[in-house]
CSV table of C-alpha atoms in Angstrom, one decimal:
chain,number,residue,atom,x,y,z
A,1,MET,CA,18.2,-3.7,-0.3
A,2,ASN,CA,18.9,-7.2,1.0
A,3,SER,CA,18.3,-10.2,-1.2
A,4,ARG,CA,15.8,-11.8,1.2
A,5,LEU,CA,13.4,-8.8,0.9
A,6,LYS,CA,13.8,-8.9,-2.9
A,7,ILE,CA,13.0,-12.6,-3.0
A,8,PHE,CA,10.1,-12.1,-0.7
A,9,LEU,CA,8.7,-9.3,-2.8
A,10,SER,CA,9.1,-11.3,-6.0
A,11,ASN,CA,7.3,-14.3,-4.4
A,12,MET,CA,4.6,-12.0,-3.0
A,13,LEU,CA,3.9,-10.6,-6.5
A,14,SER,CA,3.7,-14.0,-7.9
A,15,ILE,CA,1.2,-15.0,-5.3
A,16,MET,CA,-0.9,-11.9,-5.8
A,17,PHE,CA,-1.0,-12.6,-9.6
A,18,ILE,CA,-2.2,-16.2,-9.0
A,19,VAL,CA,-4.9,-15.1,-6.5
A,20,SER,CA,-6.1,-12.3,-8.8
A,21,SER,CA,-6.2,-14.2,-12.0
A,22,ILE,CA,-7.0,-17.8,-10.9
A,23,GLY,CA,-8.4,-17.3,-7.4
A,24,CYS,CA,-6.5,-20.3,-6.0
A,25,LEU,CA,-3.6,-20.1,-3.6
A,26,ALA,CA,-3.0,-23.9,-4.1
A,27,GLN,CA,-1.3,-23.2,-7.4
A,28,ALA,CA,1.0,-20.5,-6.1
A,29,ASP,CA,4.1,-22.8,-5.6
A,30,GLU,CA,3.9,-24.0,-9.3
A,31,GLN,CA,3.9,-20.5,-10.7
A,32,GLN,CA,6.1,-18.5,-8.3
A,33,SER,CA,9.1,-18.7,-10.6
A,34,SER,CA,7.2,-17.1,-13.5
A,35,ILE,CA,8.9,-13.8,-13.0
A,36,ASP,CA,12.7,-13.4,-12.9
A,37,ASP,CA,13.9,-10.4,-11.0
A,38,SER,CA,17.0,-10.1,-13.1
A,39,ASP,CA,15.1,-9.7,-16.4
A,40,VAL,CA,12.1,-7.5,-15.4
A,41,GLU,CA,12.2,-4.1,-13.8
A,42,ALA,CA,9.8,-3.4,-10.9
A,43,ASP,CA,7.3,-1.3,-13.0
A,44,ASP,CA,7.3,-3.9,-15.8
A,45,LYS,CA,6.7,-6.6,-13.2
A,46,VAL,CA,3.6,-4.8,-11.8
A,47,GLU,CA,2.2,-4.3,-15.3
A,48,THR,CA,3.0,-7.9,-16.3
A,49,LEU,CA,1.3,-9.2,-13.2
A,50,PHE,CA,-1.8,-7.1,-13.0
A,51,GLY,CA,-2.3,-5.7,-16.5
A,52,ALA,CA,-5.5,-3.6,-16.6
A,53,ASN,CA,-6.3,-4.4,-12.9
A,54,VAL,CA,-3.7,-1.8,-11.7
A,55,PRO,CA,-5.0,1.7,-11.3
A,56,ASN,CA,-3.2,4.5,-13.2
A,57,THR,CA,-0.2,4.2,-11.0
A,58,SER,CA,3.6,4.5,-11.4
A,59,PHE,CA,5.7,3.4,-8.5
A,60,ASP,CA,9.0,1.7,-7.6
A,61,LEU,CA,7.9,-1.6,-6.1
A,62,TYR,CA,10.8,-1.8,-3.6
A,63,SER,CA,10.9,1.7,-2.2
A,64,SER,CA,7.2,2.6,-2.9
A,65,SER,CA,8.4,6.0,-4.2
A,66,ILE,CA,5.8,7.6,-6.5
A,67,LEU,CA,7.2,8.9,-9.7
A,68,GLU,CA,4.4,11.3,-10.7
A,69,ALA,CA,1.3,12.9,-9.3
A,70,GLN,CA,-2.0,11.2,-9.8
A,71,ASN,CA,-5.4,11.0,-8.2
A,72,GLU,CA,-5.2,7.2,-7.4
A,73,ILE,CA,-2.0,5.6,-6.1
A,74,SER,CA,-1.3,2.0,-5.2
A,75,PHE,CA,1.6,1.0,-3.0
A,76,VAL,CA,2.9,-1.9,-0.9
A,77,CYS,CA,3.4,-1.8,2.9
A,78,VAL,CA,6.1,-4.4,3.9
A,79,ILE,CA,7.0,-5.0,7.6
A,80,ASN,CA,9.3,-7.5,9.2
A,81,SER,CA,7.6,-7.9,12.6
A,82,PRO,CA,4.3,-7.2,14.3
A,83,TYR,CA,6.0,-4.3,16.2
A,84,GLU,CA,6.7,-2.3,13.1
A,85,LEU,CA,4.7,0.6,11.9
A,86,ARG,CA,5.4,1.7,8.3
A,87,ARG,CA,4.6,5.4,7.5
A,88,PHE,CA,3.9,7.2,4.3
A,89,GLU,CA,3.3,10.9,3.5
A,90,LEU,CA,0.7,11.7,0.9
A,91,LYS,CA,0.4,15.3,-0.5
A,92,CYS,CA,-2.6,16.0,-2.6
A,93,ASP,CA,-2.9,19.4,-4.4
A,94,GLU,CA,-6.4,20.9,-4.9
A,95,ALA,CA,-7.8,18.1,-2.8
A,96,LYS,CA,-10.9,18.1,-0.6
A,97,TYR,CA,-10.5,14.5,0.6
A,98,LEU,CA,-8.3,11.4,0.6
A,99,ASP,CA,-9.6,7.8,0.8
A,100,VAL,CA,-7.2,5.0,1.9
A,101,LYS,CA,-8.0,1.3,1.5
A,102,LEU,CA,-5.8,-1.7,2.1
A,103,ALA,CA,-5.9,-5.5,1.6
A,104,ASP,CA,-3.8,-8.3,3.1
A,105,CYS,CA,-1.9,-9.6,0.1
A,106,CYS,CA,-0.9,-13.1,0.9
A,107,ILE,CA,-2.0,-15.2,3.8
A,108,GLU,CA,-5.7,-15.5,4.8
A,109,GLY,CA,-6.2,-14.7,8.4
A,110,ASP,CA,-3.9,-11.6,8.6
A,111,ILE,CA,-5.5,-8.4,9.7
A,112,TRP,CA,-4.0,-5.0,8.9
A,113,GLN,CA,-4.8,-1.5,10.0
A,114,ALA,CA,-4.4,1.8,8.2
A,115,LYS,CA,-4.6,5.1,10.0
A,116,ALA,CA,-4.8,8.4,8.0
A,117,LYS,CA,-4.0,11.7,9.8
A,118,VAL,CA,-4.3,15.3,8.6
A,119,TRP,CA,-3.0,18.3,10.5
A,120,ASP,CA,-4.5,21.5,9.1
A,121,ALA,CA,-6.9,24.2,10.3
A,122,LYS,CA,-9.2,21.4,11.5
A,123,PRO,CA,-7.1,18.2,12.1
A,124,ASN,CA,-8.8,14.9,11.4
A,125,SER,CA,-8.0,11.2,11.2
A,126,ALA,CA,-9.6,8.0,10.1
A,127,ILE,CA,-8.9,4.3,10.6
A,128,THR,CA,-9.7,1.2,8.6
A,129,VAL,CA,-9.0,-2.5,9.2
A,130,THR,CA,-8.9,-5.3,6.6
A,131,PRO,CA,-11.2,-8.3,6.7
A,132,SER,CA,-9.4,-11.5,7.5
A,133,LYS,CA,-9.6,-12.8,3.9
A,134,ALA,CA,-6.5,-12.4,1.7
A,135,ASN,CA,-6.9,-9.8,-1.1
A,136,GLN,CA,-10.2,-8.5,0.2
A,137,GLN,CA,-10.1,-4.7,0.4
A,138,SER,CA,-11.1,-2.8,3.5
A,139,VAL,CA,-13.7,0.0,3.6
A,140,ALA,CA,-12.1,3.4,2.9
A,141,ALA,CA,-10.7,5.6,5.7
A,142,ARG,CA,-11.5,9.1,4.6
A,143,VAL,CA,-9.7,12.3,5.7
A,144,TYR,CA,-10.6,15.8,4.7
A,145,ASN,CA,-8.8,19.1,3.8
A,146,ASP,CA,-10.3,21.7,6.1
A,147,GLY,CA,-8.2,24.7,5.0
A,148,GLY,CA,-4.8,23.1,4.5
A,149,THR,CA,-2.0,25.1,6.0
A,150,LYS,CA,-1.2,28.9,5.9
A,151,LEU,CA,1.4,28.2,3.3
A,152,ASN,CA,-0.7,26.0,1.1
A,153,PRO,CA,-4.5,26.1,1.9
A,154,LYS,CA,-5.5,23.9,-1.0
A,155,GLN,CA,-3.1,21.0,-0.3
A,156,LEU,CA,-4.1,18.1,1.8
A,157,THR,CA,-1.0,16.5,3.5
A,158,ALA,CA,-1.7,13.2,5.3
A,159,LEU,CA,0.4,10.8,7.3
A,160,ILE,CA,-0.6,7.2,6.5
A,161,GLU,CA,0.4,4.5,9.0
A,162,CYS,CA,0.3,0.8,8.2
A,163,SER,CA,0.4,-1.8,11.0
A,164,TYR,CA,-0.2,-5.5,11.4
A,165,LYS,CA,-3.0,-6.1,14.0
A,166,SER,CA,-3.2,-9.9,14.2
A,167,GLY,CA,-3.2,-13.1,12.3
A,168,ILE,CA,-0.8,-15.8,11.1
A,169,ASN,CA,2.4,-14.0,12.3
A,170,GLN,CA,4.6,-15.0,9.4
A,171,PHE,CA,7.1,-12.2,8.5
A,172,PRO,CA,8.0,-10.4,6.4
A,173,ALA,CA,4.4,-9.6,5.6
A,174,ALA,CA,2.7,-7.2,3.2
A,175,ALA,CA,-0.5,-5.3,2.6
A,176,LEU,CA,-1.6,-3.6,-0.6
A,177,PHE,CA,-2.7,0.0,-0.4
A,178,THR,CA,-4.9,2.2,-2.6
A,179,ALA,CA,-5.1,5.9,-2.0
A,180,LYS,CA,-7.6,8.0,-4.0
A,181,SER,CA,-8.4,11.7,-3.9
A,182,ASP,CA,-10.1,14.4,-5.9
A,183,GLY,CA,-6.7,16.1,-6.2
A,184,TYR,CA,-3.4,15.0,-7.6
A,185,CYS,CA,-1.2,13.2,-5.0
A,186,THR,CA,2.4,12.3,-4.5
A,187,MET,CA,3.6,9.8,-1.9
A,188,LYS,CA,6.8,9.4,0.0
A,189,ASP,CA,7.8,6.4,2.1
A,190,LEU,CA,8.9,7.7,5.5
A,191,GLY,CA,10.2,4.3,6.6
A,192,VAL,CA,9.5,2.0,9.6
A,193,LYS,CA,8.9,3.0,13.3
A,194,ILE,CA,8.9,0.5,16.1
A,195,ASN,CA,5.5,0.5,17.7
A,196,MET,CA,5.5,-1.1,21.2
């Protein structure tokens, strides 16, 4: 991973901490150095920053790889241009539905879109868009398990696409995702696709 992205992610986490706990972006520059990448692992960094505000989630901050199955997962979507589309695969066992919400993490005025797609006996999709305020969560985009696949009828497998719709146009940029289901889910980062 390049050092610019690591620095960006460290700064982004510091900003999110300040916004969450103090509610004031004006103090972000003074406290951005409160976390040192060399001393704190990614999981420890998330716990240190968010404490009890983080759902029961275990993920690698830089690759968004989920380490264990759970019914609520939080992850970060980072893109480097407005033309990028970041994709994630979520597999939820014994699930009837999957809700996806997102929030712009850092700069007020950015608008993000999440699209959830399920291909099973009755394919369905849902879209949600963030409000233009930083850290304000979107309404949920809900997809359903309508029979799964022949090989696994009780598993909901969804493709989640994260894209930047409009706003300040400062990149790299990030959105914070929460995926919640009545089943136990795992998530895989499928990487970036150019969307023109």
